[in-house]
C-alpha positions as MATLAB code, in Angstrom:
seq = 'XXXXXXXXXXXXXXXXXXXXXXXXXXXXXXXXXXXXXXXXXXXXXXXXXXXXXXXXXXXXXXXXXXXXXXXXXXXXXXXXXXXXXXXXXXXXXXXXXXXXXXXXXXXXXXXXXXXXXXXXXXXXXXXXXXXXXXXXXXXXXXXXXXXXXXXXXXXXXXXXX';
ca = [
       0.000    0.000    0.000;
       1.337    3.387   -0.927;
       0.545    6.554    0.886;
       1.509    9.967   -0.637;
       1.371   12.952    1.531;
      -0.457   16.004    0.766;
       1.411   19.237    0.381;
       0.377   22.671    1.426;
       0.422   23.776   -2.577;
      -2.252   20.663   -3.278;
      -4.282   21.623   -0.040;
      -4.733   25.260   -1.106;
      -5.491   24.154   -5.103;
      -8.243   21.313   -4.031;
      -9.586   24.408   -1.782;
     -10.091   26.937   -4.264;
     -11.272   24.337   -6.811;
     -13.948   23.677   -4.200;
     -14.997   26.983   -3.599;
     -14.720   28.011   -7.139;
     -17.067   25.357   -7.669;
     -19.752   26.439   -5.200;
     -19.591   30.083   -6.325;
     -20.829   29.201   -9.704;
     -23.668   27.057   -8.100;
     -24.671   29.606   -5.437;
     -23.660   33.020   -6.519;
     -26.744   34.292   -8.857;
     -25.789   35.998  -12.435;
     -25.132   38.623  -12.999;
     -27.948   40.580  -14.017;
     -28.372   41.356  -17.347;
     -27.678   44.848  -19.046;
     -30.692   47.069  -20.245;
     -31.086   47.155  -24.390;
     -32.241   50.580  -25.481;
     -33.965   51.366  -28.213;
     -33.889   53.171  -30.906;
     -32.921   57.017  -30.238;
     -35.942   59.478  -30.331;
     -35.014   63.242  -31.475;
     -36.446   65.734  -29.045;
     -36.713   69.193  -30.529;
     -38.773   72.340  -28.822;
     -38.151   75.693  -29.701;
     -39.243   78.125  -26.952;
     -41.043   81.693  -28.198;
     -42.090   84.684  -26.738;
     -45.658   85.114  -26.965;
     -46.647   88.057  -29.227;
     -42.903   88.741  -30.295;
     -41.845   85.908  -31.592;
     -38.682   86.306  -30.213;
     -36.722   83.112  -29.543;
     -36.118   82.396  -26.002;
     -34.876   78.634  -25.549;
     -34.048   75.818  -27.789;
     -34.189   72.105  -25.969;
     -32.734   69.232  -28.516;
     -30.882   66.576  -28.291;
     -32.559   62.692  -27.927;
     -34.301   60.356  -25.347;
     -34.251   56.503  -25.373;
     -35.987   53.427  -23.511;
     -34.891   50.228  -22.530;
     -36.443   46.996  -23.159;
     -36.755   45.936  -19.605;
     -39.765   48.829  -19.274;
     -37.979   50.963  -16.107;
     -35.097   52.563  -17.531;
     -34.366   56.228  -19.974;
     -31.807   57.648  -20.765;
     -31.164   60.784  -22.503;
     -28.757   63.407  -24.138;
     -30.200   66.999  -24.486;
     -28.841   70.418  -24.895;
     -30.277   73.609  -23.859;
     -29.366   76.984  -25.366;
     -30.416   79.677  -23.942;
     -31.078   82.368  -27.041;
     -30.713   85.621  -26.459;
     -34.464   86.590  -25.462;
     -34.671   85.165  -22.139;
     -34.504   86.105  -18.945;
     -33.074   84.702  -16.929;
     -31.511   81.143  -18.040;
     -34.395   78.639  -19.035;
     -34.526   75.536  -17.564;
     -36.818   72.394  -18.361;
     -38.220   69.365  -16.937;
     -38.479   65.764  -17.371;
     -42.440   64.568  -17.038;
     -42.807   60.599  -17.110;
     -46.010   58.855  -17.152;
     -47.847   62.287  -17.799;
     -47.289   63.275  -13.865;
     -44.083   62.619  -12.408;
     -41.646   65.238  -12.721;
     -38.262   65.225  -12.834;
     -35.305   67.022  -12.959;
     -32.727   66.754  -15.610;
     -28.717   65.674  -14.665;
     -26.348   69.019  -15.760;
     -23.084   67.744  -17.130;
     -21.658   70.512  -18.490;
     -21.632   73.445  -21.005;
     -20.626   74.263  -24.262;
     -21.363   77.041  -27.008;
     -22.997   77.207  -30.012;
     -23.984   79.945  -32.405;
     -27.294   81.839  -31.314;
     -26.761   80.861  -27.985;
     -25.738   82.914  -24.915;
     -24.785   79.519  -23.400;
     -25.293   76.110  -24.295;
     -26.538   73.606  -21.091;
     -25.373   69.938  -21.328;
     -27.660   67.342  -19.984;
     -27.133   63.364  -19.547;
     -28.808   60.726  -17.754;
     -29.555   56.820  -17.742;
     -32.553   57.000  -15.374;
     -34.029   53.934  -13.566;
     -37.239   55.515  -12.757;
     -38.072   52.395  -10.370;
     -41.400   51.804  -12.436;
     -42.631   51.099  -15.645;
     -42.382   54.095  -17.945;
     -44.493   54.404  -20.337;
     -43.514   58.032  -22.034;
     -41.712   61.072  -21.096;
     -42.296   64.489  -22.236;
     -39.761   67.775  -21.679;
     -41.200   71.041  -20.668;
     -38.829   74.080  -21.219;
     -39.747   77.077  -19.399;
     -38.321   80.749  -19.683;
     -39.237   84.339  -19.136;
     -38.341   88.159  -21.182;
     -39.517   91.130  -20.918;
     -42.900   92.729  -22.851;
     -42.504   95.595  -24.994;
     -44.135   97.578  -21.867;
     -41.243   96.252  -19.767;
     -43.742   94.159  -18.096;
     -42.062   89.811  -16.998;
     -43.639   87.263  -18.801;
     -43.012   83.532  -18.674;
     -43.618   80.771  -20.675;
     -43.596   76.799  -20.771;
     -43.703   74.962  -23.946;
     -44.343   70.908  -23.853;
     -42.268   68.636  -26.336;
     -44.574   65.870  -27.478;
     -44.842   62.977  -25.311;
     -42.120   60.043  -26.430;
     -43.897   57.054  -25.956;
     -41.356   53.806  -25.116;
     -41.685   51.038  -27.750;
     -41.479   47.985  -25.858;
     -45.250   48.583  -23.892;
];
């Protein structure tokens, strides 16, 4: 009868064979990554009332993924030369749930006093079922008087529901 003796090296490889072994039958997978898709263009062009004068210009585009929870989104605001002060905008999902946008950065762009960056991949922790943008900004009447204004994009509806 022949006996070999274990060594330390053989221990520690049968070991993490072992436990390699039960990770892949008790650890869960990963969870799979959203698919988005196909990019929507958003587009609204902010007037004055009366005037005409242009006051904000939202564009950029807005996505959904196929597991019915998540958006994402890459929008620029200008802010034209009409306004006062800066516009802003906001993110409406499921016609009542507001939200605001993520800032991530400026940039220029001609007709623009400044240009407002804008990115997000939002889990909304629901099913969403559209988002719409509504841009907001204010100017002075030709009587000096402060007016304000909101303009709604249309609504995006998500493709997969």
């Amino acid at each position: 009868m022949r006996c070999e003796l274990i060594t330390h090296s053989k221990w520690r490889t049968s070991i993490a064979a072992a436990l390699a072994t039960l990770a892949l039958v008790v650890l869960p997978a990963a969870p799979a990554h959203a698919t988005y898709g196909p990019d929507q263009t958003v587009y609204v062009q902010l007037n004055a009332t009366g005037t005409g004068q242009n006051l904000a210009l939202l564009q950029g585009v807005v996505a959904f993924d196929d597991g019915n929870q998540r958006y994402r989104y890459t929008l620029s605001l200008c802010w034209q030369s009409g306004a006062y002060p800066q516009p802003s905008f906001l993110i409406v999902v499921n016609g009542s749930t507001t939200q605001s946008p993520v800032y991530t950065g400026m940039s220029s762009a001609p007709g623009c006093q400044f240009v407002y960056n804008y990115y997000s991949d939002t889990n909304f922790g629901g099913t969403v079922q559209n988002v719409r943008f509504d841009v907001t900004a204010g100017w002075f009447g030709n009587m000096g008087q402060y007016m304000m204004r909101t303009r709604s994009s249309g609504t995006y509806d998500n493709p997969y529901n």
